[in-house]
Structure formats: structure tokens, C-alpha cells
CSV table of C-alpha atoms in Angstrom, one decimal:
chain,number,residue,atom,x,y,z
S,1,MET,CA,-52.1,25.7,-10.4
S,2,LYS,CA,-53.5,28.9,-11.8
S,3,PHE,CA,-51.2,31.8,-12.7
S,4,LEU,CA,-51.8,35.2,-11.1
S,5,ASP,CA,-49.2,38.0,-11.2
S,6,GLU,CA,-51.0,40.8,-9.5
S,7,ALA,CA,-52.9,41.0,-6.3
S,8,LYS,CA,-54.1,43.6,-3.8
S,9,ILE,CA,-53.9,42.9,0.0
S,10,HIS,CA,-54.6,44.7,3.2
S,11,VAL,CA,-52.2,44.4,6.1
S,12,ARG,CA,-52.4,45.5,9.7
S,13,SER,CA,-49.8,45.2,12.5
S,14,GLY,CA,-50.7,44.7,16.1
S,15,ARG,CA,-51.1,47.7,18.4
S,16,GLY,CA,-49.1,47.8,21.6
S,17,GLY,CA,-50.7,46.7,24.9
S,18,ALA,CA,-51.5,49.3,27.6
S,19,GLY,CA,-49.3,49.7,30.7
S,20,ALA,CA,-50.9,48.8,34.1
S,21,VAL,CA,-51.8,51.0,37.1
S,22,SER,CA,-51.2,48.7,40.1
S,23,PHE,CA,-49.9,48.9,43.7
S,24,ARG,CA,-48.4,46.4,46.0
S,25,ARG,CA,-50.9,45.2,48.6
S,26,GLU,CA,-49.1,42.3,50.3
S,27,LYS,CA,-50.0,41.9,54.0
S,28,PHE,CA,-47.3,43.0,56.4
S,29,ILE,CA,-45.4,45.0,53.7
S,30,GLU,CA,-45.0,48.4,55.3
S,31,TYR,CA,-44.3,50.3,52.1
S,32,GLY,CA,-46.3,49.3,49.0
S,33,GLY,CA,-45.7,51.5,46.0
S,34,PRO,CA,-46.5,51.1,42.3
S,35,ASP,CA,-45.9,47.8,40.5
S,36,GLY,CA,-47.7,48.1,37.2
S,37,GLY,CA,-46.1,46.3,34.4
S,38,ASP,CA,-45.5,47.4,30.8
S,39,GLY,CA,-47.8,46.4,27.9
S,40,GLY,CA,-46.6,43.9,25.3
S,41,ARG,CA,-45.4,44.9,21.9
S,42,GLY,CA,-47.7,44.4,18.9
S,43,GLY,CA,-46.8,41.9,16.2
S,44,ASP,CA,-45.2,42.9,12.9
S,45,VAL,CA,-46.3,42.1,9.4
S,46,ILE,CA,-43.3,40.6,7.6
S,47,VAL,CA,-42.9,39.7,3.9
S,48,GLU,CA,-40.6,36.8,2.9
S,49,ALA,CA,-39.5,35.8,-0.5
S,50,VAL,CA,-39.5,32.0,-1.0
S,51,GLU,CA,-38.2,29.9,-3.9
S,52,ASN,CA,-41.0,27.3,-4.2
S,53,LEU,CA,-43.7,29.7,-5.4
S,54,ASN,CA,-44.2,31.1,-8.9
S,55,THR,CA,-47.7,32.6,-8.7
S,56,LEU,CA,-49.7,34.9,-6.4
S,57,ILE,CA,-52.9,32.8,-6.7
S,58,ASP,CA,-53.0,32.3,-2.9
S,59,PHE,CA,-53.8,36.0,-2.5
S,60,ARG,CA,-57.0,35.6,-4.5
S,61,TYR,CA,-58.5,33.7,-1.6
S,62,GLN,CA,-57.0,35.7,1.3
S,63,GLN,CA,-56.5,39.5,1.1
S,64,HIS,CA,-56.4,40.5,4.8
S,65,PHE,CA,-53.5,39.9,7.0
S,66,LYS,CA,-53.5,41.0,10.7
S,67,ALA,CA,-50.8,40.6,13.3
S,68,GLU,CA,-51.7,39.9,16.9
S,69,ILE,CA,-52.0,42.8,19.4
S,70,GLY,CA,-49.9,43.1,22.5
S,71,MET,CA,-51.4,42.2,25.8
S,72,HIS,CA,-51.8,44.8,28.6
S,73,GLY,CA,-49.4,44.9,31.6
S,74,MET,CA,-50.3,43.5,35.0
S,75,GLY,CA,-49.4,44.0,38.6
S,76,ARG,CA,-46.3,42.7,40.3
S,77,ASN,CA,-44.3,44.3,37.4
S,78,ARG,CA,-45.5,41.7,34.9
S,79,THR,CA,-45.1,42.7,31.3
S,80,GLY,CA,-47.9,41.8,28.9
S,81,ARG,CA,-47.2,39.2,26.3
S,82,SER,CA,-46.1,40.5,22.9
S,83,GLY,CA,-48.3,39.8,19.9
S,84,ASN,CA,-47.2,37.2,17.4
S,85,SER,CA,-45.9,38.6,14.1
S,86,ILE,CA,-47.3,37.3,10.8
S,87,THR,CA,-45.1,36.3,7.8
S,88,ILE,CA,-46.5,36.6,4.3
S,89,LYS,CA,-44.7,34.4,1.8
S,90,VAL,CA,-44.3,35.6,-1.7
S,91,PRO,CA,-42.5,34.3,-4.8
S,92,VAL,CA,-39.0,35.6,-5.5
S,93,GLY,CA,-39.3,38.5,-7.9
S,94,THR,CA,-42.4,40.0,-6.3
S,95,GLN,CA,-42.6,43.8,-6.1
S,96,ILE,CA,-44.6,45.5,-3.4
S,97,LEU,CA,-46.2,48.7,-4.4
S,98,GLU,CA,-48.2,51.4,-2.6
S,99,GLU,CA,-51.9,51.7,-3.3
S,100,ASP,CA,-51.3,54.0,-6.3
S,101,ARG,CA,-49.6,50.9,-8.0
S,102,GLU,CA,-46.6,53.0,-9.0
S,103,THR,CA,-44.6,53.8,-5.9
S,104,LEU,CA,-42.2,50.9,-5.2
S,105,ILE,CA,-41.9,49.9,-1.5
S,106,VAL,CA,-39.5,46.9,-1.9
S,107,ASP,CA,-38.4,44.5,-4.6
S,108,MET,CA,-38.1,40.9,-3.2
S,109,LEU,CA,-35.2,39.6,-5.4
S,110,GLU,CA,-33.4,37.1,-3.2
S,111,PRO,CA,-34.7,33.8,-1.6
S,112,GLY,CA,-35.0,34.3,2.1
S,113,GLN,CA,-35.2,38.1,1.8
S,114,THR,CA,-37.5,39.6,4.4
S,115,PHE,CA,-39.0,43.1,4.8
S,116,VAL,CA,-41.1,44.5,7.7
S,117,LEU,CA,-44.1,45.9,5.9
S,118,CYS,CA,-46.0,47.1,9.0
S,119,ARG,CA,-44.3,47.5,12.4
S,120,GLY,CA,-46.2,46.6,15.5
S,121,GLY,CA,-46.8,49.3,18.2
S,122,ASP,CA,-44.7,49.4,21.3
S,123,GLY,CA,-46.3,48.6,24.6
S,124,GLY,CA,-47.2,51.4,27.0
S,125,ARG,CA,-45.3,51.9,30.2
S,126,GLY,CA,-46.8,50.9,33.5
S,127,ASN,CA,-47.1,53.3,36.5
S,128,THR,CA,-43.8,52.0,38.0
S,129,HIS,CA,-42.0,54.2,35.5
S,130,PHE,CA,-43.7,57.4,36.8
S,131,LYS,CA,-42.7,57.0,40.4
S,132,SER,CA,-40.7,60.0,41.7
S,133,SER,CA,-39.7,61.6,45.0
S,134,THR,CA,-42.7,63.9,44.7
S,135,ASN,CA,-45.2,61.3,43.4
S,136,GLN,CA,-44.9,58.1,45.4
S,137,ALA,CA,-48.2,56.7,44.2
S,138,PRO,CA,-48.6,57.6,40.5
S,139,ARG,CA,-51.9,56.6,39.0
S,140,ARG,CA,-50.7,57.1,35.4
S,141,ALA,CA,-49.8,54.6,32.8
S,142,GLU,CA,-49.4,54.8,29.0
S,143,GLU,CA,-51.7,53.4,26.4
S,144,GLY,CA,-50.0,51.2,23.8
S,145,TRP,CA,-48.6,52.7,20.7
S,146,PRO,CA,-50.9,52.5,17.6
S,147,ASN,CA,-50.5,49.9,14.9
S,148,GLU,CA,-49.8,50.5,11.2
S,149,GLU,CA,-52.3,49.7,8.5
S,150,MET,CA,-52.1,49.8,4.7
S,151,SER,CA,-53.2,48.4,1.4
S,152,VAL,CA,-50.5,47.3,-1.0
S,153,TRP,CA,-50.3,45.8,-4.5
S,154,LEU,CA,-48.1,42.7,-5.1
S,155,ARG,CA,-46.8,42.4,-8.6
S,156,LEU,CA,-44.8,39.4,-9.7
S,157,LYS,CA,-42.0,39.6,-12.2
S,158,LEU,CA,-40.6,36.2,-12.8
S,159,ILE,CA,-36.9,35.6,-12.4
S,160,ALA,CA,-35.6,34.2,-15.6
S,161,ASP,CA,-32.2,34.5,-17.4
S,162,ALA,CA,-33.6,34.5,-20.9
S,163,GLY,CA,-36.9,35.5,-22.4
S,164,LEU,CA,-38.8,34.4,-25.5
S,165,VAL,CA,-40.6,37.0,-27.6
S,166,GLY,CA,-42.4,36.9,-30.9
S,167,LEU,CA,-45.8,37.0,-32.6
S,168,PRO,CA,-48.4,34.5,-31.6
S,169,ASN,CA,-47.7,31.0,-33.1
S,170,ALA,CA,-44.0,31.8,-33.7
S,171,GLY,CA,-43.0,28.5,-32.1
S,172,LYS,CA,-42.1,29.8,-28.7
S,173,SER,CA,-43.8,27.2,-26.7
S,174,THR,CA,-42.5,24.4,-28.9
S,175,PHE,CA,-39.0,25.8,-28.5
S,176,LEU,CA,-39.5,25.9,-24.7
S,177,ALA,CA,-40.7,22.3,-24.7
S,178,ALA,CA,-37.7,21.2,-26.8
S,179,SER,CA,-35.3,23.1,-24.5
S,180,SER,CA,-36.5,21.9,-21.1
S,181,SER,CA,-38.9,19.6,-19.2
S,182,ALA,CA,-41.6,22.3,-19.3
S,183,ARG,CA,-44.8,21.1,-21.0
S,184,PRO,CA,-46.7,24.2,-22.2
S,185,LYS,CA,-49.9,23.9,-24.2
S,186,ILE,CA,-49.0,23.8,-27.9
S,187,ALA,CA,-51.7,24.3,-30.6
S,188,ASP,CA,-51.9,25.7,-34.2
S,189,TYR,CA,-54.0,28.8,-33.2
S,190,PRO,CA,-52.9,32.2,-31.9
S,191,PHE,CA,-52.6,33.0,-28.2
S,192,THR,CA,-52.3,29.3,-27.2
S,193,THR,CA,-50.1,30.6,-24.4
S,194,LEU,CA,-52.2,32.7,-22.0
S,195,HIS,CA,-49.7,33.1,-19.2
S,196,PRO,CA,-45.9,33.0,-18.8
S,197,GLN,CA,-44.2,29.6,-18.6
S,198,LEU,CA,-40.7,28.8,-17.2
S,199,GLY,CA,-38.3,26.1,-18.1
S,200,VAL,CA,-34.8,25.1,-17.0
S,201,VAL,CA,-32.3,24.7,-19.8
S,202,GLU,CA,-29.3,22.4,-19.4
S,203,ILE,CA,-26.3,23.1,-21.7
S,204,ASP,CA,-22.7,22.1,-21.3
S,205,ASP,CA,-23.0,21.3,-17.6
S,206,HIS,CA,-24.7,24.6,-16.9
S,207,GLU,CA,-28.3,25.7,-16.4
S,208,PHE,CA,-30.3,28.8,-17.0
S,209,VAL,CA,-34.0,29.7,-16.8
S,210,LEU,CA,-36.0,30.4,-20.0
S,211,ALA,CA,-39.3,32.3,-19.9
S,212,ASP,CA,-42.0,32.1,-22.5
S,213,ILE,CA,-44.6,34.9,-22.5
S,214,PRO,CA,-47.8,35.2,-24.5
S,215,GLY,CA,-47.3,36.5,-28.1
S,216,LEU,CA,-47.3,40.1,-29.1
S,217,ILE,CA,-49.3,41.6,-32.0
S,218,GLU,CA,-49.2,45.0,-33.6
S,219,GLY,CA,-50.8,47.4,-31.2
S,220,ALA,CA,-50.1,45.3,-28.1
S,221,SER,CA,-48.7,48.4,-26.3
S,222,GLU,CA,-52.1,50.0,-26.9
S,223,GLY,CA,-53.9,47.0,-25.3
S,224,LYS,CA,-54.7,45.0,-28.4
S,225,GLY,CA,-54.7,41.2,-28.1
S,226,ILE,CA,-53.4,40.3,-24.6
S,227,GLY,CA,-51.5,43.5,-24.6
S,228,THR,CA,-48.1,44.0,-22.9
S,229,ARG,CA,-49.3,42.9,-19.5
S,230,PHE,CA,-46.9,40.0,-19.3
S,231,LEU,CA,-43.8,41.8,-20.6
S,232,GLY,CA,-42.8,42.7,-17.0
S,233,HIS,CA,-41.8,39.0,-16.6
S,234,ILE,CA,-38.9,39.5,-19.0
S,235,GLU,CA,-37.7,42.8,-17.6
S,236,ARG,CA,-35.2,41.0,-15.4
S,237,CYS,CA,-33.8,38.7,-18.2
S,238,GLU,CA,-30.2,39.1,-19.3
S,239,VAL,CA,-31.0,38.3,-23.0
S,240,LEU,CA,-34.1,38.0,-25.3
S,241,LEU,CA,-34.6,35.3,-27.9
S,242,HIS,CA,-36.7,36.7,-30.7
S,243,LEU,CA,-38.4,33.9,-32.7
S,244,ILE,CA,-39.9,34.4,-36.2
S,245,ASP,CA,-41.8,31.8,-38.2
S,246,CYS,CA,-39.6,30.9,-41.1
S,247,ALA,CA,-42.7,30.7,-43.3
S,248,ASP,CA,-43.6,34.4,-42.6
S,249,GLU,CA,-44.2,36.3,-45.7
S,250,ASP,CA,-42.4,39.4,-44.3
S,251,PRO,CA,-39.9,38.4,-41.7
S,252,VAL,CA,-38.3,41.8,-41.6
S,253,GLY,CA,-41.6,43.5,-41.0
S,254,THR,CA,-42.5,41.0,-38.3
S,255,TYR,CA,-39.2,41.6,-36.5
S,256,ARG,CA,-39.8,45.4,-36.6
S,257,THR,CA,-43.4,45.0,-35.3
S,258,VAL,CA,-42.3,43.1,-32.2
S,259,ARG,CA,-39.4,45.5,-31.6
S,260,GLU,CA,-41.8,48.5,-31.8
S,261,GLU,CA,-44.1,46.9,-29.2
S,262,LEU,CA,-41.2,46.2,-26.9
S,263,GLU,CA,-40.1,49.8,-27.2
S,264,GLY,CA,-43.7,51.0,-26.6
S,265,TYR,CA,-43.6,49.1,-23.3
S,266,ALA,CA,-40.2,50.1,-21.9
S,267,ASP,CA,-36.8,51.1,-23.3
S,268,ILE,CA,-35.1,48.6,-21.0
S,269,LEU,CA,-36.3,45.8,-23.2
S,270,ILE,CA,-34.9,47.4,-26.4
S,271,ASP,CA,-31.5,47.8,-24.8
S,272,LYS,CA,-31.2,44.1,-23.8
S,273,PRO,CA,-29.0,41.8,-25.9
S,274,GLU,CA,-31.0,39.9,-28.5
S,275,VAL,CA,-30.7,36.6,-30.3
S,276,VAL,CA,-32.8,36.3,-33.4
S,277,ALA,CA,-33.9,32.9,-34.9
S,278,LEU,CA,-36.2,31.6,-37.6
S,279,SER,CA,-38.3,28.9,-36.1
S,280,LYS,CA,-40.2,25.9,-37.5
S,281,ALA,CA,-37.4,25.2,-40.0
S,282,ASP,CA,-38.8,21.6,-40.5
S,283,GLN,CA,-41.9,23.0,-42.3
S,284,LEU,CA,-39.9,24.4,-45.3
S,285,LEU,CA,-37.3,23.0,-47.7
S,286,PRO,CA,-33.7,23.8,-46.5
S,287,GLU,CA,-33.1,26.1,-49.5
S,288,MET,CA,-36.2,28.1,-48.7
S,289,VAL,CA,-35.2,28.5,-45.1
S,290,GLU,CA,-31.8,29.7,-46.1
S,291,GLU,CA,-33.3,32.2,-48.4
S,292,GLN,CA,-35.5,33.5,-45.6
S,293,ARG,CA,-32.4,33.8,-43.3
S,294,GLU,CA,-30.6,35.9,-45.9
S,295,ILE,CA,-33.5,38.2,-46.3
S,296,LEU,CA,-33.8,38.7,-42.5
S,297,GLU,CA,-30.1,39.1,-41.9
S,298,LYS,CA,-29.9,41.7,-44.6
S,299,GLY,CA,-33.0,43.6,-43.3
S,300,ILE,CA,-32.0,43.8,-39.7
S,301,GLY,CA,-28.2,43.6,-39.8
S,302,LYS,CA,-27.9,40.8,-37.3
S,303,LYS,CA,-26.9,37.2,-37.3
S,304,VAL,CA,-30.0,34.9,-37.6
S,305,PHE,CA,-30.1,31.3,-36.3
S,306,ILE,CA,-32.3,28.6,-37.7
S,307,VAL,CA,-34.1,26.3,-35.2
S,308,SER,CA,-36.8,23.6,-35.2
S,309,GLY,CA,-38.3,22.5,-31.9
S,310,ALA,CA,-39.8,19.5,-33.5
S,311,THR,CA,-36.5,18.1,-34.9
S,312,GLN,CA,-34.1,19.8,-32.4
S,313,GLN,CA,-32.3,21.5,-35.3
S,314,GLY,CA,-30.2,24.4,-34.1
S,315,VAL,CA,-31.6,24.3,-30.5
S,316,LYS,CA,-28.3,23.6,-28.8
S,317,GLU,CA,-26.5,26.3,-30.8
S,318,VAL,CA,-29.1,28.9,-29.7
S,319,HIS,CA,-28.7,27.7,-26.1
S,320,ARG,CA,-25.0,28.3,-26.2
S,321,GLU,CA,-25.5,31.7,-27.7
S,322,LEU,CA,-28.0,32.6,-25.0
S,323,ARG,CA,-25.7,31.4,-22.3
S,324,ARG,CA,-22.8,33.4,-23.7
S,325,HIS,CA,-24.9,36.6,-23.4
S,326,ILE,CA,-26.1,35.7,-19.9
S,327,ILE,CA,-22.5,35.2,-18.7
S,328,GLY,CA,-21.4,38.5,-20.4
S,329,GLU,CA,-24.2,40.5,-18.8
S,330,ARG,CA,-23.5,39.2,-15.4
S,331,GLU,CA,-19.8,40.0,-15.7
S,332,ARG,CA,-20.6,43.5,-17.0
S,333,ARG,CA,-22.9,44.2,-14.0
S,334,ALA,CA,-20.3,42.8,-11.6
S,335,MET,CA,-17.6,45.1,-13.0
S,336,GLU,CA,-20.0,48.1,-12.8
S,337,GLY,CA,-20.6,47.2,-9.2
S,338,ARG,CA,-16.9,47.1,-8.4
S,339,GLU,CA,-16.4,50.5,-10.1
S,340,ASP,CA,-19.2,52.0,-8.1
S,341,GLU,CA,-17.4,50.9,-4.9
S,342,GLY,CA,-14.3,52.7,-6.1
S,343,PHE,CA,-12.3,49.7,-7.5
S,344,GLN,CA,-9.8,50.8,-10.1
S,345,PRO,CA,-8.7,48.0,-12.5
């Protein structure tokens, strides 16, 4: 399945059906009178978030979605049939933006969440509604109410608990493969990963979702390399795992390069908790790896883990550290929510 995280679609709800102008004409009925029915309501365009999708590729082949119009009313006070609504299924984490690609309409964050994007028009009233003591035979009925029509952008931001960042070939895909059942493409050249990959990590009877995005290079925020296009997929993560090749000649400089590109994209990524690790530890002697760790810890002032996806060295330890941050961030947000509701501890 191809990965697509942005798509433009055009949606249109159904207009309402017109009311009917009709009169009773049964034989032997002394007094007839109006009996025109109302028009049917037009169908809505509804968006629904579903769990079993992780790409917008379907919208490459279908961009136009139209709900059914309402049928007109009929005699004998028969109301026209309402038009069928149409439901557009999108992955959880999809944002719906106006045509300017900036104004957010709705963020589909929960499985089963629905949103009426375009509301169908109401049906017009038949001439029965216009009967009065001074107008016994009205020849007036309403047209159906108009539909709604718009073009919107769909932008997918994957729902993951932890995100992998680093330069190309920092060992992110290898770490993901060692952590989960995901099988990303792994090769010894930069930009092997061309689109985000997700994997489910199991640790101590718990699970969390880990996202691997294409590597960043210096100038990515200005469009170099693949740029920062895929950084939106880790905006929702609770914690970032920053991997640096243990054979890097300047690990401190590499760390700062990636941090600068994250900051150039959005401050929200800089403020997230971060776990730093030297990867590919199996490619150097243990004493050399330890020396690199000391240099990096001194340069950035943070604890540095040592991992190897090939030998599983340090992988579980990093998983536990990531899970600790995930739990901490969820508890912090829950407490903030309770305080917003007026809860006093």
C-alpha cells in the first residue's frame, strides 16, 4: 500500500426537494382543498475516523463526493424521500482544513468520531402549509433549501506515542525493526526511509506505538533533502527518541543540527521530552562507544543510552525509558484537564 498524507477533495451535500402544489380531486368529495406534500431533505456529507486506515491513498483515485438530493413532494400529503447521506472514512489523526490549507475545520482524533462536513438542504413545504381562512386554495409551495459545497484538504498526522528522529542512516529503521514486527526497508545509503513507518512495541506487558520518519539533514526546514514534510507525524507523540550514529565524528554537532531543524519546523517538537541514544553500537569496540557517550553527555548535558538494533543491546532499556515518559505525559495532561475543570487537589 502506498503512503499518502495529503489530499484535496471536493464535497457537496444534497439540496432539499421542492414542496408540491396539489389539490384533492376525489369523486364525491364535496370539499377538496390543498394536499401537496413537503420535499425530502438532502443528504449530508459526513466524515468518520476509522482505525484500520493509515494512509490517504484512496483519495488519489476519488476526489469528488456528492450526497443524494431530496425528492420533491407529491399529492395526498406525501413527503418526498430524503436523500442518502454519504460517509467518507479517513484514518484516525486526519485533519480537515479549508482550501487555504491553514484554517482547521476539525481534527479527527478518536476512532468512530464523526463530523458533518456539509449539511443537506431541508425540503420545501407543500401548499398544504399555506392554507388559511382567506386563501382556501393556495397555489404556492417552497423550493428546497440549497446544498453546501466546498473543497477541503485532508492532512494525516499519524497517531504514535513515541517518534524516532535523527540524520539519515542513523539506524532508526533498524531500531524500529528490532523493537516491533514492522519491517521497514533497511539499506546502507541515506534516505532509505521515504515515508513514515509505524510499529507496536511490547514492553513489560504494555504496548506503545513507535513512529519512524525520514531522516533530517541540515537545512531540512528550508526544504533540503526530503525537508520537514513528515515532521507533522510526530507532533502528537508524547516523547522523541533521538538516535545518533556512534561512529559519528561529531556527535554533539549532529545532535544540535537535528534539534535546530526541529525548532525550525515547530516549537512544539523542541518542548517534548527527549531520549538520546547512540545507535549501531555493534560496529565499534565497547571502549570506543563509551568514549563517544562521554563526549555526547558532556556536550548536551543529558543522559545518553547505547543501543544496537542488530544485537538488541540496550533496546529494552530504551523502551522502558520511553514508556516512562509516555505515562508521565499522559498523567500531566490528565491533571491539567482536571485543573481546567476547577478541580482542586
